[in-house]
mmCIF file of C-alpha atoms in Angstrom:
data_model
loop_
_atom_site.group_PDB
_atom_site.id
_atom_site.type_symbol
_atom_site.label_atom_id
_atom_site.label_comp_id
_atom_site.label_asym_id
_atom_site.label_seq_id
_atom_site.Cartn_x
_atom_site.Cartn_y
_atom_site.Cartn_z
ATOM 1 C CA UNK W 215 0.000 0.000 0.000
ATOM 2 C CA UNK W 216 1.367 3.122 -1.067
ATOM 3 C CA UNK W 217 1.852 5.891 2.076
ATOM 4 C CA UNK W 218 -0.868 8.738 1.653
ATOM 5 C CA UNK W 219 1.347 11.564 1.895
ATOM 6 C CA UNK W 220 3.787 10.244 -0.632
ATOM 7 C CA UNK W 221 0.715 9.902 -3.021
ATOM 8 C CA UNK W 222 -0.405 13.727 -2.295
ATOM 9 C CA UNK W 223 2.964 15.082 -2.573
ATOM 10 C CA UNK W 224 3.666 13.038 -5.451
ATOM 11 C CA UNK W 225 0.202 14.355 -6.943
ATOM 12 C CA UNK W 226 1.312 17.832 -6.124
ATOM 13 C CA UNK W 227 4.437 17.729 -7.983
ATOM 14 C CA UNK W 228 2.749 16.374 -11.125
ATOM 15 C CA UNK W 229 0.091 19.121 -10.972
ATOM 16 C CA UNK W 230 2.576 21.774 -10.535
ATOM 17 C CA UNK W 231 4.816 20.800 -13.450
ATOM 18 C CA UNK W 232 1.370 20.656 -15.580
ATOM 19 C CA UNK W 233 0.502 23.809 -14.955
ATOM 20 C CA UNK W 234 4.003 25.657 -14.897
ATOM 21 C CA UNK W 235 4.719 23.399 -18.177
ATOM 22 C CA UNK W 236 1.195 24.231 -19.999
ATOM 23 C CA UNK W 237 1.372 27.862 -19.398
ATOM 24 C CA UNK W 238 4.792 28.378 -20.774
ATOM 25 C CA UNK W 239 3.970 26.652 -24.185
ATOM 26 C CA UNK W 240 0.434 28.502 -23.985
ATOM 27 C CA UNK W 241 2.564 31.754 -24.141
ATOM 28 C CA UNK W 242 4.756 30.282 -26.977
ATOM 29 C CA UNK W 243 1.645 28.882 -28.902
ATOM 30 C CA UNK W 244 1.266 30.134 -32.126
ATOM 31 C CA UNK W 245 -2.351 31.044 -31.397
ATOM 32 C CA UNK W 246 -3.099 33.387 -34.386
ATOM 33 C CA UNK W 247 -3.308 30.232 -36.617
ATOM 34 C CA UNK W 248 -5.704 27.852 -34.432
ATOM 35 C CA UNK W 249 -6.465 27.430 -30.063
ATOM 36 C CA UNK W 250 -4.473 25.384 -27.951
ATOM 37 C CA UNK W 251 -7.874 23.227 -27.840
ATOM 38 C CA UNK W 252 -8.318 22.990 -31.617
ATOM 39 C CA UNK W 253 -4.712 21.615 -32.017
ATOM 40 C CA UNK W 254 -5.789 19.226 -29.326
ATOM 41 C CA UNK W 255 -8.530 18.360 -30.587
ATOM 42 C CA UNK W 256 -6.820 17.974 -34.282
ATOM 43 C CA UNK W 257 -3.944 16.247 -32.628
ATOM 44 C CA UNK W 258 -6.432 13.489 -31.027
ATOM 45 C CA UNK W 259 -7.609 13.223 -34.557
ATOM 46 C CA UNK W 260 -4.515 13.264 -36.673
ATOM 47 C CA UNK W 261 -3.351 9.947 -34.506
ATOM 48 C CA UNK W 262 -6.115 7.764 -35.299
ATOM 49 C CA UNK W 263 -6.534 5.660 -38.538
ATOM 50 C CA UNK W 264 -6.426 7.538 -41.448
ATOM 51 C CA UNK W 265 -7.160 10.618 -39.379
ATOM 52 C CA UNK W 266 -11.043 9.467 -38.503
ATOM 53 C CA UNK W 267 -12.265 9.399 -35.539
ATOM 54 C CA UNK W 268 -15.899 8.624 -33.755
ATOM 55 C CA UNK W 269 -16.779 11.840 -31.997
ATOM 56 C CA UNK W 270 -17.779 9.547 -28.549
ATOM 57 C CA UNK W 271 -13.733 8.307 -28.644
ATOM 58 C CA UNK W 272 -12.790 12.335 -29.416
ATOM 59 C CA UNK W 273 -14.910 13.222 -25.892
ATOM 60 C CA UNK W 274 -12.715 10.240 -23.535
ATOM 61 C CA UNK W 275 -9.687 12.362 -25.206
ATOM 62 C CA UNK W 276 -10.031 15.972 -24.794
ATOM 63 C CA UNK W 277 -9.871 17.784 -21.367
ATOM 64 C CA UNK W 278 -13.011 19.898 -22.713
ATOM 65 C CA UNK W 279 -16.876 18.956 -22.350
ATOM 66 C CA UNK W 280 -18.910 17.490 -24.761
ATOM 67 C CA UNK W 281 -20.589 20.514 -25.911
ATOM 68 C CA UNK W 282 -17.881 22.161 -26.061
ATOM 69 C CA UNK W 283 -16.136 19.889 -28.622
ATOM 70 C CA UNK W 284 -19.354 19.524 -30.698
ATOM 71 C CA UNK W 285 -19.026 23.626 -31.084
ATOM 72 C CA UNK W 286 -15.435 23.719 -32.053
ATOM 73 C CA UNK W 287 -16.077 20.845 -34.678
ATOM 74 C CA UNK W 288 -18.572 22.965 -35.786
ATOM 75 C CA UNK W 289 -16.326 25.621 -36.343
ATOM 76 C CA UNK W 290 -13.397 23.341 -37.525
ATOM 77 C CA UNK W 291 -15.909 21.895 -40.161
ATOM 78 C CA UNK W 292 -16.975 25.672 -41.373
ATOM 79 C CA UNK W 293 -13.372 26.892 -41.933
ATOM 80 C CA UNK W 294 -12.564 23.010 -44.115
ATOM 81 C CA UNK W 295 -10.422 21.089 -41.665
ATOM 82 C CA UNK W 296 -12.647 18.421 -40.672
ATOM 83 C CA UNK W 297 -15.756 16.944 -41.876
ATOM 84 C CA UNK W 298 -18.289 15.562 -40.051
ATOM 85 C CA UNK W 299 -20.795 12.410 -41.121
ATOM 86 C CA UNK W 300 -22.504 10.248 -39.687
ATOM 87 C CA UNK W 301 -21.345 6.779 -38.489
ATOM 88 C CA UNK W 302 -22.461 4.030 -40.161
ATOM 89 C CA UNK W 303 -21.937 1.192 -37.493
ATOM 90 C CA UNK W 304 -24.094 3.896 -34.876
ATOM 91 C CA UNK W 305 -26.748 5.619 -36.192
ATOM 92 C CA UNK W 306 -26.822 8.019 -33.139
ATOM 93 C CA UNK W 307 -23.111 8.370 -33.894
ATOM 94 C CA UNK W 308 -20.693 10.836 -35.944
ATOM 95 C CA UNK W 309 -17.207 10.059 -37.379
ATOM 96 C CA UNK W 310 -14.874 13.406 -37.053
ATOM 97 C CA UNK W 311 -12.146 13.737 -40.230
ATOM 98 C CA UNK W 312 -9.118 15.517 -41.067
ATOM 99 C CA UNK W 313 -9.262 17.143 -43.722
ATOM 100 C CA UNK W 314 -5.802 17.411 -46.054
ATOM 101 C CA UNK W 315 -5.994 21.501 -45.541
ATOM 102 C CA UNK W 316 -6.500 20.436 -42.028
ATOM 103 C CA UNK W 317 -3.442 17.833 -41.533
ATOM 104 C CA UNK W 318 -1.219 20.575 -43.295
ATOM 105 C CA UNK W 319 -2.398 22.940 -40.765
ATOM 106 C CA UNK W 320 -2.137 21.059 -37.604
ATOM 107 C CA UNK W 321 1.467 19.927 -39.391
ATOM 108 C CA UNK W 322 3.013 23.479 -39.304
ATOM 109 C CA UNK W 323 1.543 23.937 -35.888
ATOM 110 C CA UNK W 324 3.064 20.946 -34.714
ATOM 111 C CA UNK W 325 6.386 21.816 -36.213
ATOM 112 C CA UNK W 326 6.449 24.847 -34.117
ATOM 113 C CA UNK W 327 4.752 23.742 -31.114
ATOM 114 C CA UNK W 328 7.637 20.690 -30.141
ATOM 115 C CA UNK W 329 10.260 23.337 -30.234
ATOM 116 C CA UNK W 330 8.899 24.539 -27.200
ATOM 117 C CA UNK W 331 7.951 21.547 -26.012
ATOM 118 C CA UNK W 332 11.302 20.280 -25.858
ATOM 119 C CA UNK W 333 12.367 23.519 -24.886
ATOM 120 C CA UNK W 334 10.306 23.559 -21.499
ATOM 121 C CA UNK W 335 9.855 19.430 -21.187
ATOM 122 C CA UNK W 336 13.119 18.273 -22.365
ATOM 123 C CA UNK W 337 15.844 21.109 -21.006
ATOM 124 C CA UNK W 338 15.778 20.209 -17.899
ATOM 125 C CA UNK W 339 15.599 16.267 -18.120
ATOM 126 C CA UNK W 340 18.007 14.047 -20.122
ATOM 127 C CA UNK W 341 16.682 10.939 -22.672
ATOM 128 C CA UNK W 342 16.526 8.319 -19.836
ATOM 129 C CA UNK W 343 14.620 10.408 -17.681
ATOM 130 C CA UNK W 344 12.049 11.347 -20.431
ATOM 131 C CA UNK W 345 11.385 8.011 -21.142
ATOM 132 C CA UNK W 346 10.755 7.539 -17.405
ATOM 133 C CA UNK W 347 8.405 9.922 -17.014
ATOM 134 C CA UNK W 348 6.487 9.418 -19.986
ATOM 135 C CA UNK W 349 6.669 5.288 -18.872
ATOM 136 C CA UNK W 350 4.947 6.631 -15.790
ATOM 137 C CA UNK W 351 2.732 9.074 -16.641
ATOM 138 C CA UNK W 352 1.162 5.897 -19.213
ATOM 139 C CA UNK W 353 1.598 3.604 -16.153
ATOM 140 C CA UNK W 354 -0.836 5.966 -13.819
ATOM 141 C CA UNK W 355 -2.876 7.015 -16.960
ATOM 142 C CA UNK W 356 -3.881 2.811 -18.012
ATOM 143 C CA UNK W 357 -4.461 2.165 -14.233
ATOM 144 C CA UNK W 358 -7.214 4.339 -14.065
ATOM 145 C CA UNK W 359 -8.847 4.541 -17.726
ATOM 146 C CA UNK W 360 -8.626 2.610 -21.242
ATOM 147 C CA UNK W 361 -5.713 3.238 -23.620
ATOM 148 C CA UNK W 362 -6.202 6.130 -25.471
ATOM 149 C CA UNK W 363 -7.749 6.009 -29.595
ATOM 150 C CA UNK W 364 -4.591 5.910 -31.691
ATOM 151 C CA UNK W 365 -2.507 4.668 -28.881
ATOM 152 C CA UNK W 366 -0.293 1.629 -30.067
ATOM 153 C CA UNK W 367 -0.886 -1.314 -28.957
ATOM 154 C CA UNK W 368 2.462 -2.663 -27.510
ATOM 155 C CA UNK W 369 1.826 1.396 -25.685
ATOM 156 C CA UNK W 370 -0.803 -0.393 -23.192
ATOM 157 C CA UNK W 371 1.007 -2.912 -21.802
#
């Protein structure tokens, strides 16, 4: 049994290197081109099979509600970098898509975006102790939910 107060502190850490971490690349985000939520949201997307994904599996993903995602597709859908249609194994369902001005999009983004993400995640940690943290932080994550849509499958063991 783990000791309480190692849990909490060990929580408290984790939370506090999330935030700090999150609100240094928010500052470095090139947000004139799309949110930090849209790339998330185009990120979730961009890792599944040929960048389709059902909307229910795009909800267990995304820190932001349900109604909140369903807007932003909307949006995503009006400016032509996803599509939307219905899923044909669940009627009450919808399959979110990439489009290709989409991927391109989310590509340039993405170039820019893991400069600072090494920047602010990798400076301070070497290769060995990146791999342990991410090894951890999927260790916690599977012990509480299902992998993750796009995840690979050797990833969830």
């Amino acid at each position: 049994m783990t000791d309480r107060a190692i849990a909490v502190a060990a929580w408290e850490s984790l939370f506090r290197a999330q935030v700090t971490v999150m609100r240094a690349l928010a500052d470095t985000f090139p947000s004139e081109l799309i949110s930090l939520n849209e790339y998330d949201v185009l990120f979730n997307i961009s890792r599944s099979p040929g960048r389709r994904l059902r909307l229910k599996d795009l909800n267990r993903s995304v820190l932001i509600s349900q109604p909140s995602v369903s807007r932003m597709l909307d949006r995503l859908a009006a400016r032509g970098l996803v599509t939307k249609t219905p899923d044909p194994d669940d009627g009450r369902g919808t399959i979110v898509a990439m489009t290709d001005e989409g991927f391109r999009l989310y590509r340039g983004v993405a170039l820019q975006h893991v400069v600072a993400i090494e920047r602010n995640v990798g400076a301070e940690l070497d290769d060995g102790e990146l791999v342990e943290l991410a090894d951890l932080c999927r260790r916690m994550r599977l012990a509480i939910a299902d992998p993750l849509v796009g995840e690979p499958a050797d990833a969830a063991n």
